Coordinates of C-alpha atoms in Angstrom, one line a residue:
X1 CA 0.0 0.0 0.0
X2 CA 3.1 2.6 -0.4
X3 CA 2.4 5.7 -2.0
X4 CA -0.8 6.1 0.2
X5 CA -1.8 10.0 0.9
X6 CA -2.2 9.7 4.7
X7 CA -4.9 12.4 6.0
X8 CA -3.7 13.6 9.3
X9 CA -7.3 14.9 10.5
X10 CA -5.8 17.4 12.8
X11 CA -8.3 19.4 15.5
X12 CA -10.5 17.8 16.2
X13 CA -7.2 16.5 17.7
X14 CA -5.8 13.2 16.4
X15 CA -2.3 14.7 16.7
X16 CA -1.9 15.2 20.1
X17 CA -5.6 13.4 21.4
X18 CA -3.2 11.0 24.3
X19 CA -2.5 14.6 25.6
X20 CA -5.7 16.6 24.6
X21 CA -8.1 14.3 27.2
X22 CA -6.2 14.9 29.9
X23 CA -5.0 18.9 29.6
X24 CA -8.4 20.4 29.0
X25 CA -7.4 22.1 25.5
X26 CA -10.3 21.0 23.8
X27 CA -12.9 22.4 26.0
X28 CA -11.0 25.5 26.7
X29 CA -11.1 26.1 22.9
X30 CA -14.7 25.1 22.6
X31 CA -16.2 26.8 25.4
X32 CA -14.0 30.0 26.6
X33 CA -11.9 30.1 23.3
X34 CA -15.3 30.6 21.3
X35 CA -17.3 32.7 24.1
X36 CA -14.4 34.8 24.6
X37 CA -14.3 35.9 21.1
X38 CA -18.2 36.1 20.5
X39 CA -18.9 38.3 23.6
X40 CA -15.7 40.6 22.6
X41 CA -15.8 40.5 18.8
X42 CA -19.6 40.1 18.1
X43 CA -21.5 41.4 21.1
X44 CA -23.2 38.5 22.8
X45 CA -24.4 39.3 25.9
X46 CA -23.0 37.0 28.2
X47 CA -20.9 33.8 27.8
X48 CA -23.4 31.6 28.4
X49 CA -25.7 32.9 25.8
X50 CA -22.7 32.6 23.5
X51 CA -22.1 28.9 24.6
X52 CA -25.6 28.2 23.7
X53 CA -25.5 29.5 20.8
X54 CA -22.2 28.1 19.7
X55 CA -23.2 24.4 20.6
X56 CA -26.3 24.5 18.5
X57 CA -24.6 25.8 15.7
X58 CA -21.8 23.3 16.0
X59 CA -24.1 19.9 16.8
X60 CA -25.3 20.3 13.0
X61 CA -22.0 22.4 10.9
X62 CA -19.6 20.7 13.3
X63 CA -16.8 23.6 13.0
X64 CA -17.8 26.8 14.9
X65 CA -16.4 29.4 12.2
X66 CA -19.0 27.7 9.5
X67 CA -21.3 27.5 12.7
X68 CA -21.0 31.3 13.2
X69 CA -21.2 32.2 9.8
X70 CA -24.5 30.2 9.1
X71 CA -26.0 32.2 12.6
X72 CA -25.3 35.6 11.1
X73 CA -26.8 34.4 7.9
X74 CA -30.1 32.8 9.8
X75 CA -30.1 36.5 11.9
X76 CA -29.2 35.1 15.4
X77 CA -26.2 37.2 15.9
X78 CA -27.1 40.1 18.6
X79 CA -28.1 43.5 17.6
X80 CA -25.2 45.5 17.3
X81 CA -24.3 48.3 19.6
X82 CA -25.3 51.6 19.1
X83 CA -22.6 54.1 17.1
X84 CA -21.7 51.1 15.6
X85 CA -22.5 50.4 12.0
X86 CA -21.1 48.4 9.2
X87 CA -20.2 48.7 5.5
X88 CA -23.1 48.0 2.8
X89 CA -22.4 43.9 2.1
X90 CA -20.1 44.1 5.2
X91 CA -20.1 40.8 7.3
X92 CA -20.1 41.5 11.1
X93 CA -18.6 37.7 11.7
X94 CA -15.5 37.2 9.9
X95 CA -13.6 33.4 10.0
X96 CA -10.1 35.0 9.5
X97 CA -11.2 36.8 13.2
X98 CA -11.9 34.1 14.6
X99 CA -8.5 32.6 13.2
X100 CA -6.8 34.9 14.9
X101 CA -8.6 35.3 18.0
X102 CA -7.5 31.5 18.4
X103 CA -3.8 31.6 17.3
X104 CA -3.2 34.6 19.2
X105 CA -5.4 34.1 23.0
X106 CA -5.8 30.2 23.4
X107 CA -3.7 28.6 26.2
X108 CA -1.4 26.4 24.1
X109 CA 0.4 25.7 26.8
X110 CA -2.3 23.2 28.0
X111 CA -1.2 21.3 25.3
X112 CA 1.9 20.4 26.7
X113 CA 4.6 20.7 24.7
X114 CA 5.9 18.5 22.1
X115 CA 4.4 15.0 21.3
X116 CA 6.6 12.0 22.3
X117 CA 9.2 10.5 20.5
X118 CA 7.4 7.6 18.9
X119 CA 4.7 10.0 17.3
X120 CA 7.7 11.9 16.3
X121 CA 9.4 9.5 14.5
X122 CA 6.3 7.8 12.6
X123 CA 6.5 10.9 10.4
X124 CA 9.9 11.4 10.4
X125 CA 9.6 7.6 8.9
X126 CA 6.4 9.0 6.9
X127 CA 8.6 12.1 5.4
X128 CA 11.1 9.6 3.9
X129 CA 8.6 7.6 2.3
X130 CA 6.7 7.8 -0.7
X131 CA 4.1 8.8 1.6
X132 CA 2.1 12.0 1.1
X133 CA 0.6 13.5 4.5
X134 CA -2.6 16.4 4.7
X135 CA -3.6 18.2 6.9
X136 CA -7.4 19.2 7.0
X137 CA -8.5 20.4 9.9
X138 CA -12.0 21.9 10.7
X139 CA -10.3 25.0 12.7
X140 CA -9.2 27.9 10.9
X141 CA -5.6 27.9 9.1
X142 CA -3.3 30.2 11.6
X143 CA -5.0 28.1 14.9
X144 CA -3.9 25.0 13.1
X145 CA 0.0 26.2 12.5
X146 CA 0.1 27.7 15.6
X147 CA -1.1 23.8 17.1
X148 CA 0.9 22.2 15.0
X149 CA 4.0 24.4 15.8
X150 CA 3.7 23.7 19.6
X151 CA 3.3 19.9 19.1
X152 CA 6.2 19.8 17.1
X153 CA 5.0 18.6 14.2
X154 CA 5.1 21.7 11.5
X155 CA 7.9 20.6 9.8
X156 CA 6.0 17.8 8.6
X157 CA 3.1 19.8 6.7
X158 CA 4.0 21.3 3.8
X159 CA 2.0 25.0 3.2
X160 CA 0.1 23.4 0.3
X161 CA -0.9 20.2 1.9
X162 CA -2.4 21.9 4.8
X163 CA -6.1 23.0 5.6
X164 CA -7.9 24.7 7.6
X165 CA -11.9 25.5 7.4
X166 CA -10.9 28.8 6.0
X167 CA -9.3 27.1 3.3
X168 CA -12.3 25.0 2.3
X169 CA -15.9 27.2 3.5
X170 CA -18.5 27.2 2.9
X171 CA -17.8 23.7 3.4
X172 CA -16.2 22.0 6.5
X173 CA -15.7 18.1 7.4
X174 CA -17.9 16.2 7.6
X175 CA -19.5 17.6 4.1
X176 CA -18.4 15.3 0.9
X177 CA -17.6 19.0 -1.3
X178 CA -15.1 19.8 1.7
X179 CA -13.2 16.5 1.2
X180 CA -13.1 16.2 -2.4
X181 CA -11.7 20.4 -2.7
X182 CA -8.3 19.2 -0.8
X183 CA -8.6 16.0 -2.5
X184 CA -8.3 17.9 -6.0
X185 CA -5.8 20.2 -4.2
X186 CA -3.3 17.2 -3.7
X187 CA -4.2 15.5 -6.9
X188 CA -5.4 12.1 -5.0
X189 CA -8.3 9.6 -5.1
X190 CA -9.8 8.5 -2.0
X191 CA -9.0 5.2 -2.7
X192 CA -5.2 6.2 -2.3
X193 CA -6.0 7.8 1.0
X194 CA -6.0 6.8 4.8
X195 CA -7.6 9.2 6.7
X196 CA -6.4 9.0 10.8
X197 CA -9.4 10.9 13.1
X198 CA -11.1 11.2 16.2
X199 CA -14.3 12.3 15.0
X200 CA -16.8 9.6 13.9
X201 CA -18.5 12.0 11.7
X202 CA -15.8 12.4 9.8
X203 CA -14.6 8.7 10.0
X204 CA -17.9 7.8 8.5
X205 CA -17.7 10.9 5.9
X206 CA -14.2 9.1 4.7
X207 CA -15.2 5.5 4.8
X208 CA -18.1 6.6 2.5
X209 CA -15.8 8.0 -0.2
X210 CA -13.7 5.2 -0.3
X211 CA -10.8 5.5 2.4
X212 CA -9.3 3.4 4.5
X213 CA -9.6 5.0 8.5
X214 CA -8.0 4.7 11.3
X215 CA -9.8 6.0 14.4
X216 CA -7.6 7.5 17.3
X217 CA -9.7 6.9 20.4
X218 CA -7.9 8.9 23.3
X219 CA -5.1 7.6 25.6
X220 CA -7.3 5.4 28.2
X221 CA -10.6 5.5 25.6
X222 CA -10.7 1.4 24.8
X223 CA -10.0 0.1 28.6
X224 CA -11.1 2.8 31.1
X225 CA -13.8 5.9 32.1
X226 CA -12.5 9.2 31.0
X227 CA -11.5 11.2 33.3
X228 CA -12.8 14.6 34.2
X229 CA -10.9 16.8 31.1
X230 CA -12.2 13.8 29.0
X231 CA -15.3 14.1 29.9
X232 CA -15.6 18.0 29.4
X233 CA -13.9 17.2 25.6
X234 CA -16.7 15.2 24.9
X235 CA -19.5 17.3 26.2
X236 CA -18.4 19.7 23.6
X237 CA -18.7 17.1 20.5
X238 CA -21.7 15.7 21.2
X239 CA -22.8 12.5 19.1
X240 CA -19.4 12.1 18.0
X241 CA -18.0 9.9 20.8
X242 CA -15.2 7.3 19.2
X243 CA -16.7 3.9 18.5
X244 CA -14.4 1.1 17.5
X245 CA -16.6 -1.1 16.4
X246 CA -18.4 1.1 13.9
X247 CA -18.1 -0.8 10.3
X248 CA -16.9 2.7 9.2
X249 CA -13.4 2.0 11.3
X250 CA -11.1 -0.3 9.5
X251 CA -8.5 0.3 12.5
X252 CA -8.3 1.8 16.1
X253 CA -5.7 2.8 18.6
X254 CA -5.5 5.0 21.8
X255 CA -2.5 7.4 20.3
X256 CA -1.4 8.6 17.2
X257 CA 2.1 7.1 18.7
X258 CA 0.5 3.6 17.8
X259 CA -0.6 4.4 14.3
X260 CA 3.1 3.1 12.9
X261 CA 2.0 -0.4 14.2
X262 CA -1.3 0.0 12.0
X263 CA 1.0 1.8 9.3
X264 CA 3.8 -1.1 8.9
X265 CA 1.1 -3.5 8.7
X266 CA -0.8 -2.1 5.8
X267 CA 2.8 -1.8 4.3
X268 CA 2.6 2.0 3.9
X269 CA 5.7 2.1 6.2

């Protein structure tokens, strides 16, 4: 199977899920991260009537910058304060705001630093090969360097096989339009693809078109309760807990630092 394009799903988290269960980063991107930034930037009254807001949106667009973009078109953004107008055709919700709102305030420190050594070293092994990897990620482009920077994995994704929603709206993973764009991008058939993920949505979304998957369940996920972090991550991705046995998932593993066993026997590596 050389010669594979391997789609590294990034954020919903498959890169660094073994640490993203237990810091917290998840849910403080999906609750403060996107409150923060609708209660300063777009006028919501409180947090909590931007959480609302923000998890209704997200349950059925699954990325909160296509989220907030379908609530401005559907009118449920707040009125806007008074002396303050906009432009004829002017959006008041922007994604490339939202992009930077997240690569510049999030607490990346929560995500603790570089992933280990065996992660590491399945894409140095993945670099040498004939082995194309992607990036897609349903977060906006600069929040996505900025992740992948502090994981230590940016040298690994080259500018034109990276994507973030921004590169792809006004679709967004799960949708089939959003997959085959950065399919066409990188010149590949599904067929030639692995996609590695988190999200079953998007697992499902893959199997569909014709890739093989590989689910990343969370350090812990197959043999123990998640712990309190855990627990908050999922809250925030409701319906889309990781299911092994769904028919979609041709394999699982805890870490993206066991994906080289799946990789070496499917003789990409």
């Amino acid at each position: 199977m050389s010669g594979h394009v391997v789609f590294v799903f990034v954020l919903t988290s498959s890169l660094f899920l073994w640490q993203r269960y237990h810091s917290g980063f998840t849910a403080h991107r999906n609750t403060d991260g996107a409150t923060d930034f609708m209660v300063e930037k777009l006028h919501f009254p409180s947090k909590e009537a931007a959480q609302e807001l923000r998890d209704e949106y997200f349950l059925k667009y699954h990325s909160t910058a296509k989220g907030l973009r379908a609530a401005e078109e559907d009118g449920r953004l707040p009125k806007l304060p008074v002396g303050v107008s906009l432009q004829p055709g002017e959006k008041r919700f922007k994604p490339s705001d939202l992009d930077e709102y997240w690569a510049t305030n999030l607490d990346f420190s929560m995500l603790g630093g570089p992933l280990d050594e065996r992660s590491i070293q399945t894409f140095e092994s993945l670099s040498k090969s004939n082995t194309q990897v992607v990036g897609f990620s349903n977060g906006p482009r600069l929040y996505v360097e900025r992740v992948l920077k502090e994981i230590g994995l940016a040298r690994f994704f080259e500018p034109e096989k990276l994507f973030g929603v921004t590169d792809v709206l006004p679709h967004c993973k799960p949708d089939r339009s959003s997959f085959e764009l950065v399919l066409s991008k990188v010149s590949a058939r599904p067929e030639q693809c692995i996609m590695v993920e988190d999200s079953m949505k998007n697992i499902r979304a893959a199997k569909a078109l014709g890739m093989k998957t590989i689910l990343i369940m969370g350090k812990g996920r197959k043999h123990q309760a998640l712990n309190k972090n855990a627990s908050l991550a999922e809250a925030t991705k409701v319906g889309d807990a990781p299911d092994e046995n769904d028919q979609a998932v041709d394999a699982a593993v805890e870490t993206v630092a066991e994906i080289d066993t799946i990789l070496k026997e499917w003789k990409v590596l």
